[in-house]
Amino acid sequence: MGKYFDMLCEDVRFREGLNACMNCGVCTGVCPAAEFYNYDPRQIVATVQSRDDEAIEALLKSDTIWYCGECMSCRPRCPRGNTPGYVIQALRSLSQKLGFFVESEKGRQQLALKRIIGDNILRTGYCIVPRMVKPELHPEQGTVWKWIFDNDKEVFGRFTPVYMRHGAGALRRLDAGSLDELHRIFEVSGGSEFFDRIERFSDRKAREMGYEEGADQNYMMDVFRYNSNEHD
């Protein structure tokens, strides 16, 4: 009893985010995600405070912890000074650490985030660059974005003369020394280990789901685009 609660307490965000919840429900009342999803921050905090390992493990394996948009609307409104958004962040990190994230539809999409955004940071130094927003992955962007994507050098070259080239300015190509330093930061800070963990647990789940090649591109695209429409 309390194993997962103790693990959560190791996360400074959890210690900062949970003081003494009285279950008033103000956080749920102001939460934008609660308007669109079957999502109740008040209930999440109540579950965590129960220190019930079975209930917390179910939470760590659920879609619920991935609904939060981390807008932190809950933070200034809680009469007890709690921040449910921080609690959610700690739950997500623990879910990723223990490999529970692969047990939910939204959790499995962490692999796509790691490969699309995480790997791009290490490759270019940016979270995202225009060339990464591929029309086939983001059809909601429409035909205008397709044209911008196909003509990115012309379009973004109007805003910065060093678009994806070496030099000084926005969207420049980073030099090798800067990228090497970035890689070292990830190694020292645990970021690389975190990325490896996402890949390892995802690969195991992919094989469990029948993907013979493991967490290959097909698996990533399937989990990235799949929507059960059972989240409201």
PDB file of C-alpha atoms in Angstrom:
ATOM      1  CA  MET A   1       0.000   0.000   0.000  1.00  0.00           C
ATOM      2  CA  GLY A   2       1.452   3.346  -1.048  1.00  0.00           C
ATOM      3  CA  LYS A   3       4.266   2.048  -3.295  1.00  0.00           C
ATOM      4  CA  TYR A   4       3.299   4.211  -6.254  1.00  0.00           C
ATOM      5  CA  PHE A   5       2.517   7.177  -4.014  1.00  0.00           C
ATOM      6  CA  ASP A   6       6.037   6.988  -2.601  1.00  0.00           C
ATOM      7  CA  MET A   7       7.467   6.854  -6.124  1.00  0.00           C
ATOM      8  CA  LEU A   8       5.429   9.905  -7.079  1.00  0.00           C
ATOM      9  CA  CYS A   9       6.784  11.740  -4.040  1.00  0.00           C
ATOM     10  CA  GLU A  10      10.263  11.492  -5.551  1.00  0.00           C
ATOM     11  CA  ASP A  11       9.100  13.882  -8.291  1.00  0.00           C
ATOM     12  CA  VAL A  12       9.429  17.548  -7.288  1.00  0.00           C
ATOM     13  CA  ARG A  13       6.400  18.419  -9.422  1.00  0.00           C
ATOM     14  CA  PHE A  14       4.266  16.081  -7.350  1.00  0.00           C
ATOM     15  CA  ARG A  15       5.536  17.526  -4.086  1.00  0.00           C
ATOM     16  CA  GLU A  16       4.870  21.044  -5.378  1.00  0.00           C
ATOM     17  CA  GLY A  17       1.503  20.155  -6.867  1.00  0.00           C
ATOM     18  CA  LEU A  18      -0.222  18.318  -4.032  1.00  0.00           C
ATOM     19  CA  ASN A  19      -0.587  19.924  -0.639  1.00  0.00           C
ATOM     20  CA  ALA A  20      -3.957  19.163   0.925  1.00  0.00           C
ATOM     21  CA  CYS A  21      -6.796  18.577  -1.523  1.00  0.00           C
ATOM     22  CA  MET A  22     -10.297  18.865  -0.046  1.00  0.00           C
ATOM     23  CA  ASN A  23     -12.019  17.604  -3.221  1.00  0.00           C
ATOM     24  CA  CYS A  24     -13.946  20.804  -3.869  1.00  0.00           C
ATOM     25  CA  GLY A  25     -13.854  20.243  -7.642  1.00  0.00           C
ATOM     26  CA  VAL A  26     -12.854  23.777  -8.654  1.00  0.00           C
ATOM     27  CA  CYS A  27     -10.057  22.336 -10.808  1.00  0.00           C
ATOM     28  CA  THR A  28     -12.530  20.235 -12.776  1.00  0.00           C
ATOM     29  CA  GLY A  29     -14.904  23.173 -13.118  1.00  0.00           C
ATOM     30  CA  VAL A  30     -12.273  25.355 -14.824  1.00  0.00           C
ATOM     31  CA  CYS A  31     -10.482  22.602 -16.780  1.00  0.00           C
ATOM     32  CA  PRO A  32     -10.805  22.960 -20.589  1.00  0.00           C
ATOM     33  CA  ALA A  33     -10.041  19.258 -21.098  1.00  0.00           C
ATOM     34  CA  ALA A  34     -12.910  18.269 -18.800  1.00  0.00           C
ATOM     35  CA  GLU A  35     -15.299  19.961 -21.216  1.00  0.00           C
ATOM     36  CA  PHE A  36     -14.331  17.655 -24.064  1.00  0.00           C
ATOM     37  CA  TYR A  37     -13.091  14.444 -22.433  1.00  0.00           C
ATOM     38  CA  ASN A  38     -14.254  12.095 -19.723  1.00  0.00           C
ATOM     39  CA  TYR A  39     -11.692  13.794 -17.515  1.00  0.00           C
ATOM     40  CA  ASP A  40     -11.901  14.835 -13.872  1.00  0.00           C
ATOM     41  CA  PRO A  41      -8.751  16.292 -12.233  1.00  0.00           C
ATOM     42  CA  ARG A  42     -10.491  16.223  -8.859  1.00  0.00           C
ATOM     43  CA  GLN A  43     -10.980  12.470  -9.112  1.00  0.00           C
ATOM     44  CA  ILE A  44      -7.390  11.931 -10.237  1.00  0.00           C
ATOM     45  CA  VAL A  45      -6.060  13.759  -7.185  1.00  0.00           C
ATOM     46  CA  ALA A  46      -8.471  11.831  -4.952  1.00  0.00           C
ATOM     47  CA  THR A  47      -7.201   8.551  -6.411  1.00  0.00           C
ATOM     48  CA  VAL A  48      -3.596   9.529  -5.811  1.00  0.00           C
ATOM     49  CA  GLN A  49      -4.311  10.673  -2.252  1.00  0.00           C
ATOM     50  CA  SER A  50      -5.915   7.317  -1.496  1.00  0.00           C
ATOM     51  CA  ARG A  51      -2.458   5.704  -1.848  1.00  0.00           C
ATOM     52  CA  ASP A  52      -4.248   2.666  -3.237  1.00  0.00           C
ATOM     53  CA  ASP A  53      -1.664   0.905  -5.411  1.00  0.00           C
ATOM     54  CA  GLU A  54      -4.255  -0.907  -7.507  1.00  0.00           C
ATOM     55  CA  ALA A  55      -6.192   2.281  -8.254  1.00  0.00           C
ATOM     56  CA  ILE A  56      -3.056   4.306  -9.013  1.00  0.00           C
ATOM     57  CA  GLU A  57      -1.688   1.582 -11.295  1.00  0.00           C
ATOM     58  CA  ALA A  58      -4.976   1.595 -13.204  1.00  0.00           C
ATOM     59  CA  LEU A  59      -4.584   5.358 -13.556  1.00  0.00           C
ATOM     60  CA  LEU A  60      -1.010   4.995 -14.812  1.00  0.00           C
ATOM     61  CA  LYS A  61      -2.222   2.548 -17.469  1.00  0.00           C
ATOM     62  CA  SER A  62      -5.197   4.656 -18.533  1.00  0.00           C
ATOM     63  CA  ASP A  63      -5.848   7.250 -21.221  1.00  0.00           C
ATOM     64  CA  THR A  64      -6.968   9.655 -18.507  1.00  0.00           C
ATOM     65  CA  ILE A  65      -3.561  11.081 -17.621  1.00  0.00           C
ATOM     66  CA  TRP A  66      -2.923  11.998 -21.263  1.00  0.00           C
ATOM     67  CA  TYR A  67      -5.993  14.239 -21.649  1.00  0.00           C
ATOM     68  CA  CYS A  68      -4.488  17.175 -19.747  1.00  0.00           C
ATOM     69  CA  GLY A  69      -3.318  20.024 -21.987  1.00  0.00           C
ATOM     70  CA  GLU A  70      -1.066  21.399 -19.209  1.00  0.00           C
ATOM     71  CA  CYS A  71      -2.612  24.865 -19.479  1.00  0.00           C
ATOM     72  CA  MET A  72      -2.400  25.134 -15.665  1.00  0.00           C
ATOM     73  CA  SER A  73      -5.799  26.830 -15.343  1.00  0.00           C
ATOM     74  CA  CYS A  74      -6.128  24.765 -12.172  1.00  0.00           C
ATOM     75  CA  ARG A  75      -3.075  26.286 -10.504  1.00  0.00           C
ATOM     76  CA  PRO A  76      -4.284  29.816  -9.620  1.00  0.00           C
ATOM     77  CA  ARG A  77      -7.821  28.706  -8.768  1.00  0.00           C
ATOM     78  CA  CYS A  78      -7.255  25.980  -6.184  1.00  0.00           C
ATOM     79  CA  PRO A  79      -8.198  27.290  -2.705  1.00  0.00           C
ATOM     80  CA  ARG A  80      -5.600  24.980  -1.150  1.00  0.00           C
ATOM     81  CA  GLY A  81      -2.761  25.926  -3.495  1.00  0.00           C
ATOM     82  CA  ASN A  82      -2.609  22.584  -5.288  1.00  0.00           C
ATOM     83  CA  THR A  83      -1.681  22.197  -8.943  1.00  0.00           C
ATOM     84  CA  PRO A  84      -3.363  19.108 -10.421  1.00  0.00           C
ATOM     85  CA  GLY A  85      -1.474  19.779 -13.663  1.00  0.00           C
ATOM     86  CA  TYR A  86       1.803  19.080 -11.849  1.00  0.00           C
ATOM     87  CA  VAL A  87       0.340  15.886 -10.410  1.00  0.00           C
ATOM     88  CA  ILE A  88      -0.565  14.820 -13.953  1.00  0.00           C
ATOM     89  CA  GLN A  89       2.979  15.525 -15.135  1.00  0.00           C
ATOM     90  CA  ALA A  90       4.372  13.335 -12.361  1.00  0.00           C
ATOM     91  CA  LEU A  91       1.902  10.556 -13.201  1.00  0.00           C
ATOM     92  CA  ARG A  92       2.911  10.690 -16.855  1.00  0.00           C
ATOM     93  CA  SER A  93       6.598  10.472 -16.014  1.00  0.00           C
ATOM     94  CA  LEU A  94       6.034   7.507 -13.720  1.00  0.00           C
ATOM     95  CA  SER A  95       3.896   5.792 -16.351  1.00  0.00           C
ATOM     96  CA  GLN A  96       6.719   6.216 -18.861  1.00  0.00           C
ATOM     97  CA  LYS A  97       9.341   5.068 -16.369  1.00  0.00           C
ATOM     98  CA  LEU A  98       7.450   1.865 -15.543  1.00  0.00           C
ATOM     99  CA  GLY A  99       6.306   1.176 -19.101  1.00  0.00           C
ATOM    100  CA  PHE A 100       2.620   1.481 -18.249  1.00  0.00           C
ATOM    101  CA  PHE A 101       2.036   4.113 -20.941  1.00  0.00           C
ATOM    102  CA  VAL A 102       1.850   1.450 -23.663  1.00  0.00           C
ATOM    103  CA  GLU A 103      -1.321   0.030 -22.118  1.00  0.00           C
ATOM    104  CA  SER A 104      -3.485   2.939 -23.292  1.00  0.00           C
ATOM    105  CA  GLU A 105      -4.346   4.340 -26.700  1.00  0.00           C
ATOM    106  CA  LYS A 106      -3.158   7.860 -25.907  1.00  0.00           C
ATOM    107  CA  GLY A 107      -0.154   6.582 -24.006  1.00  0.00           C
ATOM    108  CA  ARG A 108       1.104   4.593 -26.985  1.00  0.00           C
ATOM    109  CA  GLN A 109       1.222   7.839 -28.952  1.00  0.00           C
ATOM    110  CA  GLN A 110       4.224   8.853 -26.840  1.00  0.00           C
ATOM    111  CA  LEU A 111       6.354   6.944 -29.329  1.00  0.00           C
ATOM    112  CA  ALA A 112       5.265   9.280 -32.125  1.00  0.00           C
ATOM    113  CA  LEU A 113       6.047  12.326 -29.984  1.00  0.00           C
ATOM    114  CA  LYS A 114       9.470  10.926 -29.168  1.00  0.00           C
ATOM    115  CA  ARG A 115      10.302  10.262 -32.806  1.00  0.00           C
ATOM    116  CA  ILE A 116       8.728  13.357 -34.326  1.00  0.00           C
ATOM    117  CA  ILE A 117       9.729  15.931 -31.710  1.00  0.00           C
ATOM    118  CA  GLY A 118      12.329  14.272 -29.491  1.00  0.00           C
ATOM    119  CA  ASP A 119      14.499  12.906 -32.276  1.00  0.00           C
ATOM    120  CA  ASN A 120      14.172  16.185 -34.153  1.00  0.00           C
ATOM    121  CA  ILE A 121      15.640  18.067 -31.192  1.00  0.00           C
ATOM    122  CA  LEU A 122      18.732  15.873 -31.340  1.00  0.00           C
ATOM    123  CA  ARG A 123      18.915  16.047 -35.121  1.00  0.00           C
ATOM    124  CA  THR A 124      18.343  19.780 -35.668  1.00  0.00           C
ATOM    125  CA  GLY A 125      18.280  21.475 -32.261  1.00  0.00           C
ATOM    126  CA  TYR A 126      14.621  22.427 -32.710  1.00  0.00           C
ATOM    127  CA  CYS A 127      11.474  20.825 -31.314  1.00  0.00           C
ATOM    128  CA  ILE A 128       9.877  21.190 -34.697  1.00  0.00           C
ATOM    129  CA  VAL A 129      10.764  22.749 -38.030  1.00  0.00           C
ATOM    130  CA  PRO A 130       8.400  23.350 -40.967  1.00  0.00           C
ATOM    131  CA  ARG A 131       9.810  20.404 -42.914  1.00  0.00           C
ATOM    132  CA  MET A 132       8.720  18.075 -40.115  1.00  0.00           C
ATOM    133  CA  VAL A 133       5.027  18.984 -40.396  1.00  0.00           C
ATOM    134  CA  LYS A 134       4.400  16.603 -43.254  1.00  0.00           C
ATOM    135  CA  PRO A 135       1.011  16.937 -44.973  1.00  0.00           C
ATOM    136  CA  GLU A 136       0.401  13.184 -44.885  1.00  0.00           C
ATOM    137  CA  LEU A 137       0.775  13.225 -41.093  1.00  0.00           C
ATOM    138  CA  HIS A 138      -1.286  16.371 -40.620  1.00  0.00           C
ATOM    139  CA  PRO A 139      -4.113  16.396 -43.194  1.00  0.00           C
ATOM    140  CA  GLU A 140      -5.990  18.862 -40.985  1.00  0.00           C
ATOM    141  CA  GLN A 141      -3.519  21.536 -42.129  1.00  0.00           C
ATOM    142  CA  GLY A 142      -5.177  21.533 -45.537  1.00  0.00           C
ATOM    143  CA  THR A 143      -4.026  22.408 -49.038  1.00  0.00           C
ATOM    144  CA  VAL A 144      -2.498  25.768 -48.100  1.00  0.00           C
ATOM    145  CA  TRP A 145      -0.006  24.071 -45.815  1.00  0.00           C
ATOM    146  CA  LYS A 146       0.748  21.519 -48.534  1.00  0.00           C
ATOM    147  CA  TRP A 147       1.788  24.400 -50.793  1.00  0.00           C
ATOM    148  CA  ILE A 148       3.867  26.024 -48.026  1.00  0.00           C
ATOM    149  CA  PHE A 149       5.523  22.686 -47.292  1.00  0.00           C
ATOM    150  CA  ASP A 150       6.436  22.205 -50.953  1.00  0.00           C
ATOM    151  CA  ASN A 151       7.788  25.762 -51.183  1.00  0.00           C
ATOM    152  CA  ASP A 152       9.237  26.151 -47.692  1.00  0.00           C
ATOM    153  CA  LYS A 153      12.565  27.666 -48.738  1.00  0.00           C
ATOM    154  CA  GLU A 154      10.858  30.408 -50.705  1.00  0.00           C
ATOM    155  CA  VAL A 155       8.247  31.111 -48.023  1.00  0.00           C
ATOM    156  CA  PHE A 156      10.426  31.059 -44.911  1.00  0.00           C
ATOM    157  CA  GLY A 157      13.339  32.594 -46.753  1.00  0.00           C
ATOM    158  CA  ARG A 158      11.324  35.810 -46.762  1.00  0.00           C
ATOM    159  CA  PHE A 159      11.428  35.877 -42.960  1.00  0.00           C
ATOM    160  CA  THR A 160      15.007  34.809 -42.383  1.00  0.00           C
ATOM    161  CA  PRO A 161      17.960  34.665 -44.791  1.00  0.00           C
ATOM    162  CA  VAL A 162      19.460  31.663 -42.975  1.00  0.00           C
ATOM    163  CA  TYR A 163      16.522  29.260 -43.153  1.00  0.00           C
ATOM    164  CA  MET A 164      18.111  25.831 -42.629  1.00  0.00           C
ATOM    165  CA  ARG A 165      21.544  27.283 -43.424  1.00  0.00           C
ATOM    166  CA  HIS A 166      24.476  28.134 -41.192  1.00  0.00           C
ATOM    167  CA  GLY A 167      24.552  31.666 -39.866  1.00  0.00           C
ATOM    168  CA  ALA A 168      22.889  33.848 -37.259  1.00  0.00           C
ATOM    169  CA  GLY A 169      19.127  34.101 -37.047  1.00  0.00           C
ATOM    170  CA  ALA A 170      15.894  32.194 -36.627  1.00  0.00           C
ATOM    171  CA  LEU A 171      15.558  28.677 -38.069  1.00  0.00           C
ATOM    172  CA  ARG A 172      19.275  28.533 -38.853  1.00  0.00           C
ATOM    173  CA  ARG A 173      21.102  25.234 -39.198  1.00  0.00           C
ATOM    174  CA  LEU A 174      23.020  24.575 -35.988  1.00  0.00           C
ATOM    175  CA  ASP A 175      26.712  23.824 -36.223  1.00  0.00           C
ATOM    176  CA  ALA A 176      28.120  20.410 -35.321  1.00  0.00           C
ATOM    177  CA  GLY A 177      29.639  21.663 -32.072  1.00  0.00           C
ATOM    178  CA  SER A 178      26.299  22.937 -30.782  1.00  0.00           C
ATOM    179  CA  LEU A 179      24.574  19.675 -31.680  1.00  0.00           C
ATOM    180  CA  ASP A 180      27.303  17.653 -29.950  1.00  0.00           C
ATOM    181  CA  GLU A 181      26.822  19.748 -26.825  1.00  0.00           C
ATOM    182  CA  LEU A 182      23.073  19.174 -27.007  1.00  0.00           C
ATOM    183  CA  HIS A 183      23.632  15.410 -27.210  1.00  0.00           C
ATOM    184  CA  ARG A 184      25.893  15.541 -24.159  1.00  0.00           C
ATOM    185  CA  ILE A 185      23.232  17.447 -22.220  1.00  0.00           C
ATOM    186  CA  PHE A 186      20.708  14.718 -23.021  1.00  0.00           C
ATOM    187  CA  GLU A 187      23.170  12.039 -21.925  1.00  0.00           C
ATOM    188  CA  VAL A 188      23.989  13.713 -18.606  1.00  0.00           C
ATOM    189  CA  SER A 189      20.432  14.767 -17.780  1.00  0.00           C
ATOM    190  CA  GLY A 190      18.863  11.361 -18.458  1.00  0.00           C
ATOM    191  CA  GLY A 191      17.049  12.473 -21.590  1.00  0.00           C
ATOM    192  CA  SER A 192      18.704   9.832 -23.765  1.00  0.00           C
ATOM    193  CA  GLU A 193      17.836   7.109 -21.272  1.00  0.00           C
ATOM    194  CA  PHE A 194      14.249   8.361 -21.232  1.00  0.00           C
ATOM    195  CA  PHE A 195      14.038   8.179 -25.039  1.00  0.00           C
ATOM    196  CA  ASP A 196      15.519   4.669 -25.006  1.00  0.00           C
ATOM    197  CA  ARG A 197      12.900   3.606 -22.485  1.00  0.00           C
ATOM    198  CA  ILE A 198      10.066   4.861 -24.708  1.00  0.00           C
ATOM    199  CA  GLU A 199      11.493   2.884 -27.619  1.00  0.00           C
ATOM    200  CA  ARG A 200      12.074  -0.279 -25.590  1.00  0.00           C
ATOM    201  CA  PHE A 201       8.623  -0.464 -24.016  1.00  0.00           C
ATOM    202  CA  SER A 202       6.961   0.472 -27.317  1.00  0.00           C
ATOM    203  CA  ASP A 203       8.827  -2.266 -29.156  1.00  0.00           C
ATOM    204  CA  ARG A 204       7.744  -4.853 -26.615  1.00  0.00           C
ATOM    205  CA  LYS A 205       4.116  -3.734 -26.865  1.00  0.00           C
ATOM    206  CA  ALA A 206       4.223  -3.712 -30.667  1.00  0.00           C
ATOM    207  CA  ARG A 207       5.366  -7.334 -30.756  1.00  0.00           C
ATOM    208  CA  GLU A 208       2.701  -8.212 -28.211  1.00  0.00           C
ATOM    209  CA  MET A 209       0.125  -6.647 -30.554  1.00  0.00           C
ATOM    210  CA  GLY A 210       1.345  -8.742 -33.482  1.00  0.00           C
ATOM    211  CA  TYR A 211       3.797  -6.408 -35.220  1.00  0.00           C
ATOM    212  CA  GLU A 212       6.558  -8.820 -36.209  1.00  0.00           C
ATOM    213  CA  GLU A 213       9.074  -6.017 -36.764  1.00  0.00           C
ATOM    214  CA  GLY A 214       8.315  -4.452 -33.404  1.00  0.00           C
ATOM    215  CA  ALA A 215       7.891  -0.698 -33.082  1.00  0.00           C
ATOM    216  CA  ASP A 216       8.675   0.041 -36.712  1.00  0.00           C
ATOM    217  CA  GLN A 217       7.287   2.881 -38.821  1.00  0.00           C
ATOM    218  CA  ASN A 218       4.055   0.984 -39.455  1.00  0.00           C
ATOM    219  CA  TYR A 219       3.399   0.583 -35.738  1.00  0.00           C
ATOM    220  CA  MET A 220       4.225   4.210 -35.041  1.00  0.00           C
ATOM    221  CA  MET A 221       1.891   5.467 -37.752  1.00  0.00           C
ATOM    222  CA  ASP A 222      -0.904   3.154 -36.630  1.00  0.00           C
ATOM    223  CA  VAL A 223      -0.808   4.296 -33.006  1.00  0.00           C
ATOM    224  CA  PHE A 224      -0.320   7.920 -34.071  1.00  0.00           C
ATOM    225  CA  ARG A 225      -3.428   7.986 -36.255  1.00  0.00           C
ATOM    226  CA  TYR A 226      -5.717   5.570 -34.414  1.00  0.00           C
ATOM    227  CA  ASN A 227      -8.673   7.033 -32.543  1.00  0.00           C
ATOM    228  CA  SER A 228     -11.223   4.788 -30.870  1.00  0.00           C
ATOM    229  CA  ASN A 229     -13.623   7.741 -30.416  1.00  0.00           C
ATOM    230  CA  GLU A 230     -14.254   6.539 -26.872  1.00  0.00           C
ATOM    231  CA  HIS A 231     -12.771   9.477 -25.002  1.00  0.00           C
ATOM    232  CA  ASP A 232     -15.761  11.715 -24.325  1.00  0.00           C
TER     233      ASP A 232
END
